[in-house]
CSV table of C-alpha atoms in Angstrom, one decimal:
chain,number,residue,atom,x,y,z
A,2,MET,CA,0.0,0.1,0.3
A,3,LYS,CA,2.8,2.3,1.0
A,4,LYS,CA,4.3,2.1,-2.5
A,5,LEU,CA,1.3,2.3,-4.3
A,6,ALA,CA,1.0,5.6,-2.4
A,7,LEU,CA,4.2,6.8,-3.4
A,8,ILE,CA,3.7,6.0,-7.0
A,9,VAL,CA,0.3,8.1,-7.0
A,10,SER,CA,1.9,10.9,-5.2
A,11,LEU,CA,5.0,10.8,-7.7
A,12,ILE,CA,2.6,11.0,-10.6
A,13,THR,CA,0.7,13.9,-9.2
A,14,ALA,CA,3.8,15.6,-8.7
A,15,LEU,CA,4.8,15.2,-12.3
A,16,CYS,CA,1.5,16.9,-13.5
A,17,VAL,CA,2.2,20.2,-11.9
A,18,ASN,CA,4.7,22.5,-14.2
A,19,LEU,CA,7.0,24.9,-12.5
A,20,SER,CA,4.5,27.9,-11.7
A,21,GLY,CA,2.3,25.7,-9.8
A,22,GLU,CA,-0.4,25.1,-12.4
A,23,GLU,CA,-1.9,21.9,-12.6
A,24,PHE,CA,-2.9,20.3,-16.3
A,25,PRO,CA,-5.1,21.0,-17.8
A,26,PRO,CA,-4.3,25.0,-17.5
A,27,SER,CA,-7.3,27.3,-16.2
A,28,TRP,CA,-7.8,28.6,-19.9
A,29,PHE,CA,-8.2,25.4,-21.0
A,30,SER,CA,-12.3,24.7,-22.7
A,31,ASN,CA,-13.6,21.8,-25.1
A,32,LYS,CA,-16.1,24.8,-25.8
A,33,LEU,CA,-15.6,27.6,-28.4
A,34,THR,CA,-16.1,30.3,-26.0
A,35,PHE,CA,-15.8,34.2,-27.3
A,36,THR,CA,-15.1,37.8,-25.7
A,37,GLU,CA,-16.3,41.2,-26.7
A,38,THR,CA,-14.5,44.4,-26.5
A,39,GLU,CA,-15.0,47.7,-27.7
A,40,ILE,CA,-12.0,49.8,-29.2
A,41,THR,CA,-11.7,52.9,-31.2
A,42,ARG,CA,-9.7,52.8,-34.7
A,43,LYS,CA,-10.6,53.9,-38.2
A,44,ASN,CA,-12.8,52.5,-40.5
A,45,ALA,CA,-12.5,52.0,-44.1
A,46,ASP,CA,-13.5,55.5,-45.0
A,47,GLY,CA,-11.0,56.7,-42.6
A,48,ALA,CA,-13.1,57.8,-39.9
A,49,TRP,CA,-12.5,57.1,-36.4
A,50,VAL,CA,-15.6,54.9,-35.2
A,51,PRO,CA,-16.2,52.6,-32.4
A,52,PHE,CA,-15.6,48.9,-33.1
A,53,ILE,CA,-16.4,45.4,-31.3
A,54,ASP,CA,-13.7,43.2,-31.2
A,55,ARG,CA,-15.2,39.7,-30.8
A,56,THR,CA,-12.4,37.2,-30.0
A,57,TYR,CA,-13.2,33.7,-30.7
A,58,THR,CA,-11.1,30.8,-28.4
A,59,ALA,CA,-10.7,27.2,-29.6
A,60,CYS,CA,-8.5,25.0,-26.9
A,61,GLU,CA,-7.2,21.6,-28.0
A,62,PHE,CA,-4.8,18.7,-26.6
A,63,VAL,CA,-2.8,16.6,-28.5
A,64,LYS,CA,-1.0,13.5,-26.7
A,65,VAL,CA,2.4,12.6,-27.5
A,66,THR,CA,2.0,9.2,-29.5
A,67,ASP,CA,4.0,7.4,-31.7
A,68,GLU,CA,3.0,9.4,-34.6
A,69,ILE,CA,3.8,12.5,-32.4
A,70,TYR,CA,6.8,11.6,-31.0
A,71,SER,CA,7.8,15.5,-29.5
A,72,LEU,CA,6.1,18.1,-27.3
A,73,ASP,CA,6.8,20.1,-30.2
A,74,MET,CA,5.0,18.2,-33.1
A,75,ALA,CA,2.2,17.8,-30.2
A,76,ARG,CA,1.9,21.9,-30.0
A,77,ASP,CA,1.5,22.1,-34.2
A,78,ALA,CA,-0.9,19.4,-34.3
A,79,ALA,CA,-3.2,21.1,-31.5
A,80,GLU,CA,-2.9,24.0,-33.3
A,81,LYS,CA,-4.1,22.5,-36.3
A,82,LYS,CA,-6.8,21.1,-34.5
A,83,ALA,CA,-8.0,24.6,-32.7
A,84,CYS,CA,-7.7,26.2,-36.2
A,85,GLU,CA,-9.6,23.7,-38.2
A,86,ARG,CA,-12.4,24.2,-35.2
A,87,LEU,CA,-12.5,28.0,-35.9
A,88,ASP,CA,-12.4,27.7,-39.5
A,89,GLU,CA,-15.3,25.7,-39.6
A,90,TYR,CA,-17.1,27.7,-37.2
A,91,PHE,CA,-16.5,30.8,-39.7
A,92,LYS,CA,-17.0,28.9,-42.9
A,93,ASP,CA,-20.6,31.1,-43.4
A,94,TYR,CA,-19.4,34.2,-41.7
A,95,LYS,CA,-19.2,37.4,-43.6
A,96,ILE,CA,-16.1,39.4,-42.5
A,97,PRO,CA,-16.6,42.9,-42.8
A,98,GLU,CA,-14.9,44.9,-45.6
A,99,GLY,CA,-11.4,45.9,-44.9
A,100,LEU,CA,-10.9,43.7,-42.0
A,101,LYS,CA,-9.4,40.6,-41.6
A,102,ALA,CA,-9.8,37.4,-39.0
A,103,LYS,CA,-6.5,36.1,-38.1
A,104,HIS,CA,-6.0,33.0,-36.3
A,105,VAL,CA,-3.4,33.7,-33.2
A,106,LEU,CA,-2.0,31.5,-30.8
A,107,ALA,CA,-2.7,32.6,-27.7
A,108,GLY,CA,-1.1,30.3,-25.5
A,109,TYR,CA,-0.1,26.6,-24.9
A,110,LYS,CA,1.3,24.6,-21.8
A,111,TYR,CA,3.2,21.5,-22.4
A,112,ASN,CA,2.6,18.4,-20.2
A,113,ASP,CA,5.5,16.3,-20.2
A,114,SER,CA,4.0,14.3,-17.0
A,115,LEU,CA,4.6,10.6,-17.7
A,116,ALA,CA,0.8,9.7,-17.4
A,117,ASP,CA,-0.6,12.2,-19.9
A,118,GLY,CA,2.4,13.6,-22.1
A,119,GLY,CA,1.2,16.1,-24.7
A,120,ALA,CA,0.4,20.1,-25.6
A,121,TYR,CA,-2.8,22.4,-24.5
A,122,VAL,CA,-3.2,24.9,-27.3
A,123,LYS,CA,-5.6,27.8,-27.2
A,124,VAL,CA,-6.3,29.6,-30.5
A,125,ASP,CA,-8.1,33.0,-31.1
A,126,VAL,CA,-9.4,34.6,-33.8
A,127,THR,CA,-10.8,38.2,-33.4
A,128,VAL,CA,-13.4,39.6,-35.6
A,129,SER,CA,-13.9,43.3,-35.6
A,130,THR,CA,-17.2,44.7,-36.5
A,131,GLU,CA,-18.1,48.5,-37.0
A,132,LYS,CA,-20.4,49.5,-34.0
A,133,VAL,CA,-23.5,50.3,-35.2
A,134,GLN,CA,-24.7,53.8,-33.7
A,135,GLU,CA,-27.7,53.9,-32.0
A,136,LYS,CA,-29.9,56.6,-33.7
A,137,PRO,CA,-31.3,59.0,-30.9
A,138,GLN,CA,-35.2,58.8,-30.7
A,139,VAL,CA,-36.6,61.1,-32.6
A,140,ALA,CA,-39.7,62.6,-31.7
A,141,LEU,CA,-43.1,61.3,-33.2
A,142,ASP,CA,-44.1,64.4,-35.8
A,143,GLU,CA,-47.7,63.9,-34.7
A,144,LYS,CA,-48.5,66.9,-36.8
A,145,LYS,CA,-46.9,65.5,-40.0
A,146,GLU,CA,-48.6,62.3,-39.2
A,147,ILE,CA,-52.1,64.2,-38.4
A,148,SER,CA,-52.0,65.9,-41.6
A,149,GLU,CA,-51.1,62.9,-43.9
A,150,SER,CA,-53.9,60.7,-42.1
A,151,SER,CA,-57.0,59.2,-44.2
A,152,ASN,CA,-58.7,58.3,-40.7
A,153,LEU,CA,-58.5,60.7,-37.7
A,154,ALA,CA,-59.4,59.0,-34.7
A,155,ARG,CA,-61.8,60.2,-31.7
A,156,ILE,CA,-58.7,61.1,-29.3
A,157,LEU,CA,-56.0,62.3,-31.3
A,158,GLN,CA,-52.2,62.9,-29.7
A,159,TYR,CA,-50.9,66.4,-30.5
A,160,LYS,CA,-47.8,67.6,-29.2
A,161,GLY,CA,-47.8,65.5,-26.0
A,162,LYS,CA,-51.5,66.5,-25.4
A,163,LYS,CA,-54.7,64.4,-26.0
A,164,PHE,CA,-57.5,65.7,-28.0
A,165,THR,CA,-61.5,64.9,-28.1
A,166,LEU,CA,-63.4,65.3,-31.0
A,167,VAL,CA,-66.6,67.6,-30.5
A,168,ASP,CA,-68.0,68.7,-33.9
A,169,THR,CA,-67.6,67.8,-37.9
A,170,ILE,CA,-68.7,69.6,-40.9
A,171,ASN,CA,-69.9,67.7,-43.8
A,172,PHE,CA,-70.6,69.7,-46.9
A,173,ASN,CA,-72.6,66.6,-48.5
A,174,SER,CA,-75.0,67.3,-45.7
A,175,GLN,CA,-77.6,70.0,-45.9
A,176,GLU,CA,-78.4,69.5,-42.1
A,177,SER,CA,-74.6,69.7,-41.2
A,178,ILE,CA,-74.5,73.1,-43.4
A,179,GLU,CA,-77.5,74.4,-41.6
A,180,ASN,CA,-76.5,73.7,-38.4
A,181,HIS,CA,-73.2,74.9,-38.5
A,182,ARG,CA,-74.4,78.3,-40.8
A,183,ILE,CA,-72.6,77.8,-43.4
A,184,VAL,CA,-72.2,80.9,-45.4
A,185,GLN,CA,-69.9,81.9,-48.9
A,186,SER,CA,-69.7,85.6,-49.7
A,187,GLY,CA,-67.3,87.9,-52.2
A,188,LYS,CA,-63.8,88.6,-51.2
A,189,GLY,CA,-64.8,92.4,-51.8
A,190,LYS,CA,-65.3,95.1,-54.5
A,191,GLY,CA,-63.5,94.3,-58.0
A,192,TYR,CA,-63.7,90.5,-57.4
A,193,GLU,CA,-65.5,87.7,-59.3
A,194,SER,CA,-66.6,85.2,-56.3
A,195,LYS,CA,-66.6,81.9,-57.8
A,196,SER,CA,-67.5,78.7,-55.6
A,197,SER,CA,-68.5,75.4,-56.8
A,198,LYS,CA,-69.3,72.1,-54.9
A,199,THR,CA,-68.3,68.4,-56.3
A,200,LYS,CA,-67.5,64.8,-55.1
A,201,GLU,CA,-64.0,63.9,-55.2
A,202,SER,CA,-62.1,60.9,-54.6
A,203,PHE,CA,-57.9,61.7,-53.7
A,204,TYR,CA,-55.6,59.4,-52.2
A,205,TYR,CA,-53.7,60.6,-48.5
A,206,PRO,CA,-50.0,60.3,-48.4
A,207,ASP,CA,-50.8,56.8,-46.4
A,208,GLY,CA,-52.0,55.4,-49.9
A,209,ILE,CA,-55.8,55.3,-49.0
A,210,LEU,CA,-58.4,56.6,-51.4
A,211,VAL,CA,-60.7,58.9,-49.8
A,212,TYR,CA,-64.2,60.2,-51.6
A,213,ASP,CA,-65.6,63.5,-50.0
A,214,THR,CA,-67.5,66.4,-50.9
A,215,VAL,CA,-64.9,69.5,-52.0
A,216,VAL,CA,-66.1,73.1,-52.0
A,217,HIS,CA,-63.8,75.0,-54.4
A,218,LEU,CA,-63.4,78.5,-53.4
A,219,GLU,CA,-62.0,81.5,-55.4
A,220,ASN,CA,-62.3,85.1,-54.0
A,221,THR,CA,-64.4,83.5,-51.8
A,222,LEU,CA,-64.8,83.9,-48.0
A,223,LEU,CA,-66.7,80.9,-46.4
A,224,GLU,CA,-68.2,81.5,-42.8
A,225,PHE,CA,-69.1,78.6,-40.1
A,226,ASN,CA,-69.8,78.1,-36.7
A,227,LEU,CA,-68.7,75.6,-34.3
A,228,LYS,CA,-70.9,73.8,-32.2
A,229,ASN,CA,-70.5,71.8,-28.7
A,230,VAL,CA,-67.2,73.7,-28.1
A,231,ILE,CA,-66.6,74.6,-24.2
A,232,LYS,CA,-65.4,78.4,-23.8
A,233,GLY,CA,-61.6,79.3,-23.5
A,234,ARG,CA,-60.2,75.5,-24.3
A,235,LYS,CA,-57.7,75.1,-26.6
A,236,THR,CA,-58.9,74.0,-30.0
A,237,LEU,CA,-57.8,72.2,-33.1
A,238,ILE,CA,-59.5,72.6,-36.4
A,239,ILE,CA,-58.6,70.5,-39.0
A,240,ILE,CA,-59.8,70.8,-42.7
A,241,ARG,CA,-59.4,68.2,-44.9
A,242,THR,CA,-57.7,69.9,-48.0
A,243,ASP,CA,-56.5,69.2,-51.8
A,244,ALA,CA,-53.3,69.9,-51.8
A,245,ILE,CA,-52.8,70.7,-55.4
A,246,SER,CA,-53.5,74.5,-55.2
A,247,GLU,CA,-50.4,76.5,-55.1
A,248,ASN,CA,-51.1,78.0,-51.5
A,249,LYS,CA,-48.5,77.0,-49.2
A,250,THR,CA,-50.7,78.8,-46.2
A,251,LEU,CA,-54.2,78.9,-45.4
A,252,GLU,CA,-55.9,80.9,-42.8
A,253,LEU,CA,-59.1,80.9,-40.6
A,254,LYS,CA,-60.0,84.2,-38.7
A,255,LEU,CA,-61.9,84.5,-35.3
A,256,ASN,CA,-62.7,88.0,-33.8
A,257,GLY,CA,-59.9,90.0,-36.0
A,258,GLN,CA,-57.5,87.1,-35.1
A,259,ARG,CA,-55.8,85.1,-37.8
A,260,PHE,CA,-55.1,81.5,-37.3
A,261,PRO,CA,-52.5,80.4,-40.1
A,262,ALA,CA,-51.8,76.2,-41.8
A,263,ASN,CA,-49.2,75.3,-43.8
A,264,VAL,CA,-49.9,72.8,-46.7
A,265,GLU,CA,-47.5,70.7,-48.3
A,266,HIS,CA,-48.5,70.8,-52.2
A,267,ASP,CA,-48.8,67.6,-53.6
A,268,GLY,CA,-50.1,66.7,-57.0
A,269,LYS,CA,-49.9,62.9,-56.8
A,270,ASN,CA,-51.6,62.4,-53.3
A,271,ARG,CA,-53.7,65.5,-52.9
A,272,TRP,CA,-55.4,64.9,-49.8
A,273,ARG,CA,-54.0,67.0,-46.5
A,274,ASN,CA,-55.4,67.8,-43.3
A,275,ALA,CA,-54.7,71.6,-42.6
A,276,ILE,CA,-54.4,72.1,-39.0
A,277,PHE,CA,-55.4,75.2,-37.0
A,278,GLU,CA,-54.3,76.0,-33.7
A,279,VAL,CA,-56.6,78.2,-31.3
A,280,GLU,CA,-54.9,78.5,-28.0
A,281,GLU,CA,-56.4,78.9,-24.6
A,282,GLY,CA,-58.6,81.5,-24.0
A,283,THR,CA,-59.1,82.3,-27.4
A,284,ILE,CA,-62.8,81.2,-27.9
A,285,VAL,CA,-65.3,83.3,-25.8
A,286,GLU,CA,-68.8,82.3,-27.4
A,287,TYR,CA,-70.5,78.9,-27.5
A,288,SER,CA,-70.8,78.9,-31.0
A,289,PRO,CA,-67.7,80.9,-32.2
A,290,LYS,CA,-68.1,82.1,-35.9
A,291,PHE,CA,-64.9,81.5,-38.0
A,292,ILE,CA,-63.8,82.4,-41.3
A,293,PHE,CA,-62.1,80.7,-44.1
A,294,MET,CA,-60.2,83.5,-45.4
A,295,ASP,CA,-59.7,83.9,-49.2
A,296,CYS,CA,-56.3,82.5,-51.0
A,297,PRO,CA,-54.1,83.8,-53.8
A,298,LYS,CA,-55.3,80.7,-55.7
A,299,PRO,CA,-58.1,78.8,-55.7
A,300,GLN,CA,-58.5,76.4,-53.2
A,301,GLY,CA,-60.6,73.4,-52.4
A,302,ILE,CA,-61.6,72.3,-48.9
A,303,ALA,CA,-63.6,69.3,-47.7
A,304,SER,CA,-64.7,67.6,-44.1
A,305,ILE,CA,-63.8,69.8,-41.1
A,306,TRP,CA,-63.4,68.3,-37.9
A,307,VAL,CA,-63.3,70.1,-34.8
A,308,TYR,CA,-60.8,69.1,-31.3
A,309,GLN,CA,-60.8,70.3,-27.8
A,310,LEU,CA,-58.0,69.8,-25.2
A,311,LEU,CA,-59.3,66.9,-23.1
């Protein structure tokens, strides 16, 4: 028993190298592993940008045998096996343009013990990829979204606040025309007032075809009264507009105060919703009279929606 214990202790001692590290070394793993490091370097365009270096590591161990009769040969064989394993992993991997993956012998240990002679080898391949810069979150352009929307919701989110639908005007409905006391009048002396009404179908930028009754105005003012509004509350008046006109700005007028709305010209997707903002405290009547002001060019308008702040 004592002899057996002595042999075991001698073998154990031989399995420890001079630095005291046991075999296999601490870095040895049968699995393919990786680590990531962020660095800054020039990209293919010569600009200094962040890169992600992802280093893949494969480890192998090859024993000394009759065919491999030295530790140097064992190391070379183990390195070859590790590189082959990495190559197999990377065969379908597209390396970024201007960069190359390179095998690097990252470490090896000889194990010259009587029990397990051979070489442990660690091979790294580092692949660099330019870091995709996170784009700052752009605030939703609610005004543009509403302007281009074919379907306005009952509750609108606008400039961070919620507005609810309180009134609508439909030029195809005689009841709506009478209830809102719609009146058309000439611009003034020396002008020939022209107005006509047709049913039209145009597309919105969201690709939806919408039918509506269009009032065509030229040298003409159009008056209408709102219903169901609360005095003093911030209000949005949204008018469906034919964007083929060359008018860049439309205006509403209330008690001498003007409210503009910009319109984007579009000869293809012709519907736009012009948004007129009436600030808090402006409306002082339960049925305020607004005037759609005459424009430099002929203008077509259709349905009208009225929203108030919740």
